[in-house]
């Protein structure tokens, strides 16, 4: 369908069309076309002047031409004037050109916005605000136009939302009504997905070599610094410095804080050290924190961003596979306490996630494999096609063939983004599906002291356990279990955890955060590409399956 | 208003109100109330029959009664007829009762749905579908009603969505907009307001002696513990232990962590000590943290609640005036760093705020006065009537007459709650109005090292400065300034800060968080009960006014 290619914002004056359009364009990396601004630029006059010198009819002709120009390409966010939908030709043009979204507001809100924003810019605002009873004028003009506004394919009620929230609603509607991120052709090929959440939205970009262009990316997103990079001493010489230089080339002030690599750095004390550094640099609420590294760096930097000045803008640039396809998306941030991992933290969404699969080329083979485990898991729970891609191209993916790896990572990140968008805080039972393989996986990590086993390795064994439980519950047959096992094996991932103690595993499982009120909530497979949860797995079955894994 | 938690679906015929309502009720586990179905059941006749036998006027009366019955409880999804919003009484009833969501569809869609659904059930469908050009009939009737439909607080465009998708959109809007609306409770006299925010809602209760009944209150809200009380060593013997005992009487497990009283406790180290205590007590994500104390206790406990396990339920029981009318509402939590106050924190909304003005009886006179400053400020920026109450009852209020003090505190908390609901994160320019008097007030506190001057005393002087600036900008006349001065003086609040250094005050003002990009954003008075902001106050005027205060 050709008519999802642009996003057109319509609505009465004072509903925020221009600013929301600019924000939507920023989120999607699209071009902005503002018809009023275009007319002003071409005519060299303010709209009010044109209106009063040449009359409304002449202005409407200019407006029609501007609309035609605006719709003459794809991948544009078009902000229109408040009156365009009254004209049948305009309606045809706009509805043919893309998704028409109406911004709504109550007359009282419009009156308040127009009267506090100073001089109205658009032709209808001045007469509206003049006279005795401007609110009544707004009401009657709006009532007259309402039938046309109601033709929009989507409506966002803006009264109680910030501009960022309205923009996120527009992006979400576009996605829901068939907007596609894989944008074959002229969209933004690096955009994998957009996470929409209660406070706004977060574009996810994936591109080979992206980190070296991060400065341009920040500029394009309107981030002009200063930027505080948090990275570790392994990643800094490889990629932290690269990001810093790219930012500096784009004339964005960028400072680095380098933590020692490793889980021990994900501590309260380290967060405190970063706070003092930020204070000494006089970081402000509008500055940006950028995490360049794996999960430890992302979690720590995210926690600092969530809490310094009650929240600073935050960008994730994950450099490990697991951080890309999992940890960087979804807004979970944390530090460890001596008592347990991730005990202190916050849900805090990044502004952007920028993944550069080129950074994976310096990972060891084992790190790479454990990273693929999470991506393969995404396939099994949500996307059967992705599982096939893994099966058909295992060796190219293990060799990090640029195009294919980038594509698979993009799809895997899109899955995580979709799940997080639907269930931001794990309250609706959707996000929990991502824990497929994690109940046993976490228990393996915990009983071995978080060191011998890498996270993805534990997940791999856990996936085998969960698949076997699914089989015993009659949900899948043995072929699916074998198919999963073969694929994991091709990625050098373990299918068993021999030598571990079953009692320890059991006790660790019951302490897992996902168990509430005793019964463990298992994530099980219904088929390849579809998962569900169940609390009804009999303990004897669990015991037998776990024993079979050890 | 007792029924703040309903969802009401409105919209034209053929937009799917009844079926979507049923689906929303199913998703939320709520009761379904379908007014048309209710009428049919009670009258024993189809609506078409009623319409043709008794006429439209009679039907509208039955409909109004059905609406009143439908809105007479909470937790209901109400499907209404297509014409209900045309009636002003109905509108008032529905908007008071919960979130009004409009379902929209294009006339073509409506025509298609009505003509394929067989016999239209609602009164307007038959005449609409009869006649020569039913589509034109639909268009014109819909156009006529459109201004009323557009009053809905949320709109879902249903043309391209399945009923399940529409229902999901309604649920999402409800979650996003919280339980929105309402302030005073006729069912519950202690309910001052409900803060609605991006993640839900927070009732604010005020009652003399409430703390001694906190256990029942927790039980009534479904909180069954364990509860971790954070309090300080001044408050604990007076009220912390009282709260703990009340909880224990209600058979709720309650533990106390007692911090030393004073600003020094609002530290990173103290937060850490509480984390370790929580870990040692094996606190879980579903347990509750209760702050019993003033602003320091509330900010610290709130920060811990925001961050332990990425967020635990949190209840504020403020025991100082300033904490009641200001700090406990709005979700600002923080700890201080050596570099500055409140440098690390989070926006985190409590589940409830429970204020017991009886706790104020043990405050010193000066503490009490400085607390009233914030409440008086609320009157000047938002509620002229409240200012009159202060003027008429200054001595009773200074003497903490139970009924009157409780009422004034309730109103003052309701104002804060309303502002916070409208602008949760200070992004919309509304919440900033609460900073009336704070630009100069903070500067006074900062230059005197946060000790000599109490917060409310600084605010009092700052209010005088801001009022004088408003006068000089031609917004109010001298009477308002004098009136404010007299009232503050009756509450023993200072109008001047003699002996301070003007240069120091100036430099502190420019470092204030509210200044962005150089120009200070002043909160000024337009009249008693109405405030606005301005960045255009000439620096010379500011200097003269500040000099006049010192």
Short mmCIF file of C-alpha atoms in Angstrom, two decimals, chain B residues 7-26 31-37 47 59-60 63 67 76-86 94 100-105 110 113-114 117 121-125 128 141-142 145 149 152 154 156 158 162-164 166-167 170:
data_model
loop_
_atom_site.label_atom_id
_atom_site.label_comp_id
_atom_site.label_asym_id
_atom_site.label_seq_id
_atom_site.Cartn_x
_atom_site.Cartn_y
_atom_site.Cartn_z
CA UNK B 7 -14.16 4.26 31.45
CA UNK B 8 -16.96 5.69 29.32
CA UNK B 9 -17.17 4.97 25.61
CA UNK B 10 -18.92 7.50 23.43
CA UNK B 11 -19.21 8.00 19.70
CA UNK B 12 -21.55 7.74 16.77
CA UNK B 13 -23.57 4.65 15.95
CA UNK B 14 -21.51 2.01 14.25
CA UNK B 15 -18.29 2.85 15.98
CA UNK B 16 -18.47 -0.34 18.03
CA UNK B 17 -19.08 1.07 21.50
CA UNK B 18 -20.94 -1.90 22.96
CA UNK B 19 -18.64 -4.63 21.76
CA UNK B 20 -15.49 -2.68 22.51
CA UNK B 21 -16.81 -1.89 26.00
CA UNK B 22 -17.41 -5.58 26.61
CA UNK B 23 -13.89 -6.37 25.50
CA UNK B 24 -12.35 -3.61 27.63
CA UNK B 25 -14.33 -4.87 30.63
CA UNK B 26 -13.01 -8.35 29.97
CA UNK B 31 -18.04 -4.66 35.19
CA UNK B 32 -19.77 -3.78 31.94
CA UNK B 33 -22.59 -1.23 31.92
CA UNK B 34 -24.35 -0.81 28.57
CA UNK B 35 -26.99 1.88 28.86
CA UNK B 36 -29.00 0.78 25.82
CA UNK B 37 -29.04 -2.81 27.01
CA UNK B 47 -35.17 0.69 21.86
CA UNK B 59 -36.21 7.83 25.53
CA UNK B 60 -33.67 10.55 26.46
CA UNK B 63 -31.21 7.17 28.89
CA UNK B 67 -26.41 6.77 32.68
CA UNK B 76 -17.10 0.03 35.26
CA UNK B 77 -16.81 0.24 31.52
CA UNK B 78 -19.82 2.18 30.32
CA UNK B 79 -21.09 1.92 26.75
CA UNK B 80 -23.34 4.86 25.94
CA UNK B 81 -25.75 5.68 23.14
CA UNK B 82 -24.60 7.82 20.23
CA UNK B 83 -26.54 10.88 21.36
CA UNK B 84 -25.72 11.19 25.06
CA UNK B 85 -23.02 13.83 24.77
CA UNK B 86 -25.44 16.32 23.23
CA UNK B 94 -19.79 11.31 32.37
CA UNK B 100 -14.40 9.56 28.42
CA UNK B 101 -13.09 7.90 25.27
CA UNK B 102 -14.57 8.68 21.89
CA UNK B 103 -14.68 6.04 19.18
CA UNK B 104 -14.43 7.56 15.74
CA UNK B 105 -15.07 6.25 12.24
CA UNK B 110 -20.23 3.68 9.61
CA UNK B 113 -20.98 -1.36 9.30
CA UNK B 114 -24.60 -0.39 9.91
CA UNK B 117 -24.85 -5.55 10.69
CA UNK B 121 -30.61 -1.35 17.26
CA UNK B 122 -30.20 2.22 18.38
CA UNK B 123 -32.86 4.89 17.89
CA UNK B 124 -30.99 6.92 15.32
CA UNK B 125 -29.98 4.07 13.10
CA UNK B 128 -30.59 7.14 9.19
CA UNK B 141 -25.96 13.99 11.68
CA UNK B 142 -22.37 13.13 12.49
CA UNK B 145 -22.53 16.05 16.71
CA UNK B 149 -17.58 13.95 20.26
CA UNK B 152 -13.67 13.25 24.67
CA UNK B 154 -9.14 10.35 24.19
CA UNK B 156 -9.61 6.06 18.93
CA UNK B 158 -11.60 2.67 14.58
CA UNK B 162 -10.23 -4.76 14.82
CA UNK B 163 -12.46 -4.56 17.87
CA UNK B 164 -9.69 -6.17 19.89
CA UNK B 166 -9.70 -0.74 19.60
CA UNK B 167 -10.20 -2.24 23.05
CA UNK B 170 -8.75 2.17 25.10
#
